[in-house]
Short mmCIF file of C-alpha atoms and ligand atoms in Angstrom, two decimals:
data_model
loop_
_atom_site.label_atom_id
_atom_site.label_comp_id
_atom_site.label_asym_id
_atom_site.label_seq_id
_atom_site.Cartn_x
_atom_site.Cartn_y
_atom_site.Cartn_z
CA UNK A 1 249.29 -25.33 70.25
CA UNK A 2 249.78 -25.73 66.24
CA UNK A 3 250.59 -29.48 65.76
CA UNK A 4 247.40 -29.88 67.92
CA UNK A 5 244.97 -27.96 65.91
CA UNK A 6 246.46 -28.79 62.96
CA UNK A 7 245.81 -32.63 63.79
CA UNK A 8 242.14 -32.29 65.41
CA UNK A 9 241.36 -30.44 62.21
CA UNK A 10 242.64 -32.88 59.68
CA UNK A 11 241.01 -35.64 61.32
CA UNK A 12 237.73 -34.23 61.85
CA UNK A 13 237.63 -33.11 57.54
CA UNK A 14 238.49 -37.55 57.40
CA UNK A 15 235.85 -38.38 58.83
CA UNK A 16 233.38 -35.27 58.23
CA UNK A 17 234.24 -33.39 55.27
CA UNK A 18 232.06 -32.55 52.24
CA UNK A 19 231.55 -34.63 49.79
CA UNK A 20 231.67 -32.15 46.73
CA UNK A 21 231.81 -32.93 42.94
CA UNK A 22 235.22 -30.95 42.24
CA UNK A 23 237.06 -31.94 44.64
CA UNK A 24 239.36 -34.84 43.63
CA UNK A 25 238.79 -34.47 39.75
CA UNK A 26 242.69 -33.19 39.17
CA UNK A 27 241.80 -30.86 36.89
CA UNK A 28 242.65 -27.42 37.49
CA UNK A 29 239.90 -26.02 34.74
CA UNK A 30 237.53 -27.27 36.87
CA UNK A 31 238.28 -26.45 40.28
CA UNK A 32 238.95 -22.70 38.82
CA UNK A 33 235.08 -22.92 37.65
CA UNK A 34 233.97 -24.22 40.82
CA UNK A 35 235.89 -21.40 42.77
CA UNK A 36 234.81 -18.92 40.73
CA UNK A 37 231.17 -19.82 40.53
CA UNK A 38 230.85 -20.39 44.53
CA UNK A 39 232.01 -16.73 44.71
CA UNK A 40 229.63 -15.32 46.71
CA UNK A 41 227.28 -17.71 46.10
CA UNK A 42 225.92 -20.79 48.79
CA UNK A 43 226.91 -24.15 47.58
CA UNK A 44 223.29 -25.69 47.36
CA UNK A 45 222.94 -22.51 44.53
CA UNK A 46 226.16 -22.93 42.50
CA UNK A 47 226.39 -26.55 41.94
CA UNK A 48 223.70 -27.28 39.50
CA UNK A 49 225.60 -24.22 37.69
CA UNK A 50 228.86 -26.36 37.92
CA UNK A 51 227.44 -29.16 36.23
CA UNK A 52 225.34 -26.87 33.75
CA UNK A 53 229.16 -25.14 32.58
CA UNK A 54 230.98 -28.30 32.93
CA UNK A 55 228.17 -29.72 30.93
CA UNK A 56 228.34 -26.99 28.17
CA UNK A 57 231.87 -26.74 28.25
CA UNK A 58 233.63 -29.47 29.32
CA UNK A 59 237.42 -27.97 29.14
CA UNK A 60 238.72 -24.56 29.45
CA UNK A 61 238.85 -24.70 25.31
CA UNK A 62 235.21 -24.70 25.06
CA UNK A 63 234.26 -22.18 27.66
CA UNK A 64 237.04 -19.82 25.36
CA UNK A 65 235.24 -20.84 22.32
CA UNK A 66 231.95 -20.22 23.16
CA UNK A 67 230.06 -16.43 22.90
CA UNK A 68 230.15 -14.51 25.52
CA UNK A 69 225.70 -14.83 25.07
CA UNK A 70 225.71 -18.34 26.54
CA UNK A 71 228.18 -17.72 28.93
CA UNK A 72 226.24 -14.99 30.65
CA UNK A 73 222.64 -17.26 29.54
CA UNK A 74 224.16 -19.59 31.14
CA UNK A 75 225.14 -18.30 34.06
CA UNK A 76 221.91 -16.22 34.23
CA UNK A 77 219.97 -16.54 37.69
CA UNK A 78 223.43 -16.55 39.55
CA UNK A 79 224.35 -12.43 40.03
CA UNK A 80 227.20 -10.51 39.70
CA UNK A 81 227.70 -11.10 36.44
CA UNK A 82 231.04 -9.54 35.75
CA UNK A 83 232.09 -13.09 37.39
CA UNK A 84 230.79 -14.57 34.35
CA UNK A 85 232.95 -11.90 31.43
CA UNK A 86 235.71 -12.03 33.77
CA UNK A 87 235.20 -16.34 34.02
CA UNK A 88 235.09 -15.96 29.49
CA UNK A 89 237.95 -13.36 29.35
CA UNK A 90 240.42 -15.74 31.45
CA UNK A 91 239.32 -18.63 29.47
CA UNK A 92 240.57 -17.19 26.32
CA UNK A 93 243.96 -16.21 27.39
CA UNK A 94 244.85 -18.92 28.25
CA UNK A 95 243.82 -20.80 25.21
CA UNK A 96 245.27 -17.77 22.93
CA UNK A 97 247.82 -16.81 25.02
CA UNK A 98 249.11 -20.06 26.85
CA UNK A 99 248.36 -22.58 24.48
CA UNK A 100 245.74 -24.11 26.20
CA UNK A 101 247.43 -24.85 29.14
CA UNK A 102 246.34 -23.99 32.89
CA UNK A 103 248.59 -21.56 34.88
CA UNK A 104 250.74 -23.75 37.38
CA UNK A 105 251.42 -21.26 40.19
CA UNK A 106 249.85 -19.25 42.20
CA UNK A 107 251.70 -16.14 40.50
CA UNK A 108 250.52 -17.03 37.05
CA UNK A 109 246.96 -17.98 38.70
CA UNK A 110 247.13 -14.01 39.19
CA UNK A 111 247.23 -12.69 36.04
CA UNK A 112 244.19 -14.39 34.72
CA UNK A 113 240.95 -12.00 35.34
CA UNK A 114 238.55 -12.34 37.87
CA UNK A 115 240.93 -14.33 40.25
CA UNK A 116 241.92 -13.66 43.52
CA UNK A 117 244.24 -14.21 46.45
CA UNK A 118 241.43 -16.18 47.08
CA UNK A 119 241.30 -18.02 44.53
CA UNK A 120 244.85 -18.83 43.47
CA UNK A 121 245.36 -20.03 46.74
CA UNK A 122 243.09 -22.55 46.31
CA UNK A 123 243.50 -24.35 43.00
CA UNK A 124 247.34 -23.45 43.12
CA UNK A 125 246.96 -25.97 46.46
CA UNK A 126 244.65 -28.16 45.73
CA UNK A 127 245.63 -29.17 42.10
CA UNK A 128 249.42 -28.25 42.76
CA UNK A 129 250.13 -28.49 46.14
CA UNK A 130 251.67 -25.32 46.57
CA UNK A 131 252.01 -24.17 50.15
CA UNK A 132 249.27 -21.52 50.23
CA UNK A 133 246.78 -20.40 52.53
CA UNK A 134 242.99 -20.11 51.67
CA UNK A 135 241.01 -16.97 53.74
CA UNK A 136 237.57 -16.89 52.30
CA UNK A 137 234.54 -15.64 55.02
CA UNK A 138 234.56 -19.60 57.09
CA UNK A 139 238.42 -19.81 57.83
CA UNK A 140 238.18 -16.05 58.91
CA UNK A 141 235.43 -17.10 61.64
CA UNK A 142 237.36 -20.02 62.22
CA UNK A 143 241.16 -18.12 62.74
CA UNK A 144 238.84 -15.50 64.38
CA UNK A 145 237.84 -17.71 67.22
CA UNK A 146 240.67 -20.45 67.47
CA UNK A 147 242.82 -17.03 68.22
CA UNK A 148 240.74 -14.83 69.44
CA UNK A 149 241.26 -12.22 66.74
CA UNK A 150 238.97 -9.19 67.38
CA UNK A 151 240.34 -6.97 64.50
CA UNK A 152 237.86 -5.90 62.05
CA UNK A 153 237.36 -8.64 59.14
CA UNK A 154 235.87 -6.21 56.16
CA UNK A 155 238.89 -3.91 56.75
CA UNK A 156 241.04 -5.10 54.13
CA UNK A 157 244.19 -4.03 56.08
CA UNK A 158 243.21 -6.44 58.66
CA UNK A 159 244.19 -9.95 55.83
CA UNK A 160 247.17 -10.21 56.80
CA UNK A 161 246.71 -10.55 60.22
CA UNK A 162 244.41 -13.29 59.27
CA UNK A 163 246.85 -14.37 56.75
CA UNK A 164 249.51 -14.42 58.95
CA UNK A 165 248.19 -17.27 61.24
CA UNK A 166 246.58 -19.48 58.47
CA UNK A 167 249.53 -19.67 57.05
CA UNK A 168 251.23 -20.65 60.43
CA UNK A 169 248.59 -23.32 60.37
CA UNK A 170 248.81 -24.89 57.00
CA UNK A 171 249.81 -28.24 56.00
CA UNK A 172 252.41 -27.66 54.07
CA UNK A 173 252.84 -31.93 53.48
CA UNK A 174 249.39 -31.13 52.41
CA UNK A 175 248.37 -27.83 51.56
CA UNK A 176 244.92 -28.80 49.05
CA UNK A 177 243.24 -30.87 51.94
CA UNK A 178 244.02 -28.73 54.41
CA UNK A 179 242.46 -25.46 52.76
CA UNK A 180 239.52 -27.89 51.81
CA UNK A 181 239.26 -28.75 56.13
CA UNK A 182 239.13 -25.16 57.08
CA UNK A 183 236.42 -24.10 54.65
CA UNK A 184 234.44 -27.52 55.75
CA UNK A 185 234.92 -26.63 59.20
CA UNK A 186 233.85 -23.56 58.99
CA UNK A 187 231.31 -23.86 57.11
CA UNK A 188 229.79 -27.73 59.16
CA UNK A 189 231.10 -26.98 62.44
CA UNK A 190 232.23 -23.42 63.61
CA UNK A 191 229.51 -22.20 61.48
CA UNK A 192 227.77 -18.61 62.25
CA UNK A 193 225.92 -20.78 64.95
CA UNK A 194 228.87 -23.31 66.87
CA UNK A 195 228.56 -26.31 67.79
CA UNK A 196 231.44 -26.53 70.29
CA UNK A 197 229.58 -29.24 72.40
CA UNK A 198 231.07 -32.11 70.33
CA UNK A 199 234.63 -29.59 68.41
CA UNK A 200 237.30 -31.50 68.25
CA UNK A 201 239.71 -28.30 68.70
CA UNK A 202 237.80 -27.09 71.99
CA UNK A 203 240.62 -27.37 73.77
CA UNK A 204 242.50 -25.61 71.99
CA UNK A 205 239.58 -22.79 71.25
CA UNK A 206 240.86 -18.98 72.90
CA UNK A 207 237.21 -17.89 72.24
CA UNK A 208 235.68 -20.89 73.43
CA UNK A 209 237.42 -20.33 76.53
CA UNK A 210 236.39 -17.11 76.82
CA UNK A 211 232.70 -17.76 76.12
CA UNK A 212 233.28 -15.00 72.99
CA UNK A 213 232.27 -17.77 70.00
CA UNK A 214 228.82 -15.82 69.22
CA UNK A 215 230.82 -12.23 69.39
CA UNK A 216 233.28 -13.58 66.71
CA UNK A 217 234.26 -12.58 64.16
CA UNK A 218 234.39 -8.94 64.36
CA UNK A 219 232.96 -7.30 60.95
CA UNK A 220 231.49 -3.89 60.75
CA UNK A 221 230.32 -2.51 57.40
CA UNK A 222 230.84 1.23 56.60
CA UNK A 223 228.89 0.73 53.63
CA UNK A 224 226.43 3.76 52.20
CA UNK A 225 223.66 1.82 50.41
CA UNK A 226 222.36 4.06 47.68
CA UNK A 227 219.05 3.87 45.48
CA UNK A 228 218.33 3.34 42.21
CA UNK A 229 214.45 3.15 40.32
CA UNK A 230 213.97 1.18 37.93
CA UNK A 231 210.52 1.08 35.94
CA UNK A 232 210.68 -1.30 33.51
CA UNK A 233 207.93 -1.79 30.89
CA UNK A 234 206.97 -5.31 29.75
CA UNK A 235 205.85 -4.33 26.07
CA UNK A 236 205.57 -7.18 23.52
CA UNK A 237 202.75 -8.57 21.18
CA UNK A 238 202.76 -11.09 18.33
CA UNK A 239 205.60 -10.69 16.96
CA UNK A 240 207.58 -10.22 19.87
CA UNK A 241 208.81 -8.23 23.20
CA UNK A 242 210.77 -5.06 22.59
CA UNK A 243 214.32 -5.33 24.60
CA UNK A 244 217.74 -4.09 24.24
CA UNK A 245 221.17 -5.49 25.44
CA UNK A 246 222.57 -3.31 28.25
CA UNK A 247 225.58 -1.52 27.76
CA UNK A 248 228.20 0.78 28.95
CA UNK A 249 229.98 0.58 32.86
CA UNK A 250 226.96 0.11 34.65
CA UNK A 251 225.11 -3.19 36.58
CA UNK A 252 224.67 -5.88 34.54
CA UNK A 253 226.64 -4.94 31.18
CA UNK A 254 225.79 -7.64 28.85
CA UNK A 255 222.71 -8.72 29.79
CA UNK A 256 219.30 -7.50 27.82
CA UNK A 257 216.29 -5.89 29.55
CA UNK A 258 213.08 -4.59 28.99
CA UNK A 259 212.24 -1.11 27.50
CA UNK A 260 213.70 0.92 30.93
CA UNK A 261 213.06 4.19 32.86
CA UNK A 262 215.44 5.11 35.42
CA UNK A 263 214.32 7.68 37.75
CA UNK A 264 215.69 9.80 40.56
CA UNK A 265 212.62 8.44 42.50
CA UNK A 266 209.05 5.82 43.17
CA UNK A 267 206.82 7.75 41.93
CA UNK A 268 205.50 6.93 38.20
CA UNK A 269 207.52 8.69 35.80
CA UNK A 270 204.35 10.90 33.22
CA UNK A 271 206.51 13.26 32.07
CA UNK A 272 208.99 10.69 30.61
CA UNK A 273 206.41 8.60 28.85
CA UNK A 274 207.60 9.62 25.39
CA UNK A 275 211.23 8.11 25.22
CA UNK A 276 209.47 4.90 24.78
CA UNK A 277 206.68 6.48 22.39
CA UNK A 278 203.82 5.38 25.02
CA UNK A 279 201.13 7.47 24.90
CA UNK A 280 198.80 7.55 27.96
CA UNK A 281 198.40 8.39 31.50
CA UNK A 282 199.71 6.56 35.39
CA UNK A 283 196.11 4.63 35.03
CA UNK A 284 197.02 3.27 31.19
CA UNK A 285 200.06 1.75 33.60
CA UNK A 286 199.04 -1.13 35.95
CA UNK A 287 201.68 -2.31 38.05
CA UNK A 288 202.00 -5.71 37.87
CA UNK A 289 205.54 -6.88 39.63
CA UNK A 290 207.66 -4.81 42.61
CA UNK A 291 210.80 -5.89 44.08
CA UNK A 292 213.45 -4.19 45.68
CA UNK A 293 216.41 -6.09 44.64
CA UNK A 294 219.67 -5.96 46.46
CA UNK A 295 223.16 -5.71 44.89
CA UNK A 296 226.09 -5.37 47.67
CA UNK A 297 226.12 -1.37 47.79
CA UNK A 298 223.01 -0.64 46.46
CA UNK A 299 218.94 -1.70 46.41
CA UNK A 300 217.57 -1.43 42.31
CA UNK A 301 213.37 -0.79 43.49
CA UNK A 302 211.92 -2.42 40.41
CA UNK A 303 208.81 -2.11 38.75
CA UNK A 304 207.36 -3.65 36.50
CA UNK A 305 204.13 -2.26 33.84
CA UNK A 306 202.30 -3.87 30.96
CA UNK A 307 201.23 -1.54 27.88
CA UNK A 308 200.40 -1.57 24.03
CA UNK A 309 203.55 -2.68 22.24
CA UNK A 310 204.48 0.31 19.92
CA UNK A 311 205.25 -0.26 16.36
CA UNK A 312 208.94 0.91 17.02
CA UNK A 313 211.39 1.60 19.60
CA UNK A 314 214.41 3.31 19.20
CA UNK A 315 217.17 1.73 20.53
CA UNK A 316 215.41 -1.59 21.38
CA UNK A 317 214.76 -4.79 18.92
CA UNK A 318 211.49 -6.77 18.84
CA UNK A 319 212.73 -10.44 19.51
CA UNK A 320 210.23 -13.23 18.66
CA UNK A 321 208.96 -15.10 21.77
CA UNK A 322 210.77 -18.35 20.14
CA UNK A 323 214.11 -16.47 20.12
CA UNK A 324 213.76 -15.03 23.45
CA UNK A 325 214.97 -17.81 25.65
CA UNK A 326 218.28 -17.53 24.16
CA UNK A 327 218.90 -13.70 25.60
CA UNK A 328 220.46 -13.54 28.86
CA UNK A 329 218.49 -11.09 31.45
CA UNK A 330 218.79 -9.93 35.40
CA UNK A 331 217.10 -11.96 38.12
CA UNK A 332 215.43 -9.18 38.62
CA UNK A 333 213.45 -9.17 35.65
CA UNK A 334 213.51 -13.06 35.66
CA UNK A 335 211.84 -12.63 38.49
CA UNK A 336 209.52 -10.82 36.90
CA UNK A 337 208.64 -13.48 33.99
CA UNK A 338 208.58 -16.35 36.94
CA UNK A 339 205.66 -13.57 38.53
CA UNK A 340 203.51 -13.04 35.59
CA UNK A 341 203.98 -17.10 34.97
CA UNK A 342 205.89 -17.01 31.82
CA UNK A 343 209.12 -18.00 32.09
CA UNK A 344 210.50 -19.57 28.88
CA UNK A 345 209.39 -17.31 25.85
CA UNK A 346 205.93 -15.76 26.97
CA UNK A 347 203.65 -17.80 26.35
CA UNK A 348 200.46 -15.32 26.30
CA UNK A 349 201.43 -14.02 22.86
CA UNK A 350 202.82 -16.77 21.28
FE1 LIG B 1 234.41 -23.41 66.47
FE2 LIG B 1 233.70 -23.72 69.56
FE3 LIG B 1 235.18 -25.22 68.07
FE4 LIG B 1 235.75 -22.76 69.26
S1 LIG B 1 234.73 -24.77 70.28
S2 LIG B 1 236.86 -23.78 67.36
S3 LIG B 1 234.09 -21.53 68.53
S4 LIG B 1 233.19 -24.90 66.96
#
């Protein structure tokens, strides 16, 4: 059965595989970039970032020599900023510790920051022909359906079950192409809404035989979501906009933000306005924008107010409108500026 499925998928891929810009480039740096960008990001959203990064940093050395701020700025809008910081750290590792030579085995690739089993398997198989099966969400789905595996894919203990099947199925002669075939097949044919009618491996699909395609894969998350309440104050005048860099082990580290009061709840934090040198009461601060920003384990409830700029603000810096564009911000803050129709330096004051 494995042989039939394997050859069915290979034939399907030869005709219907996606033509993606990082395919066939033969450059581990570019494949690595694409894989990191595409973690938790759809292909359509990630592709412009791939082009932007390869244009700004054509080689791993260029990326290593950039400042973290430049990297974060280019990453802006993709979310999960730790990916960008790891990307930068890993580029430095390759240049400084490995003399600019990209690791060429699964084991050595794993030593790069931000590279886990999935990315190491993808690069090792696609560029270096190492027989390592890649397991992403698409592959989980295809295997769960073909082999009727109903283990919970959100449970880490389940992974070896899927890995064993994926490695058995893998085409050892051509592992890179086969891994890409599996991913494309899961993305296009055996998608969340599968197209079983014209599926080339339908006759071997156990879920299809039992009519269980829609129930697989099983994914039961047990995450308790938490909420955080961010009250942002857009304080700007002709001189510029007050910003500060987020530091510490919190979300959005290294990104810049507007003056913030984080509070226990959604209520306007009247009693804490002095922290930002702001006089007045709630009525003086109309809400300009409000948005629930969803992260993997928590919701950030962001509320934005506008107020007069103080002459001095401890812990923040006044960034001129001309320079503003060079400061990377979170997607939440970016959306606020777009909602006010001032995506690039706030023109109202400039
Ligand atoms: Fe997926 Fe349907 Fe094909 Fe089975 S028959 S592999 S569920 S598309």
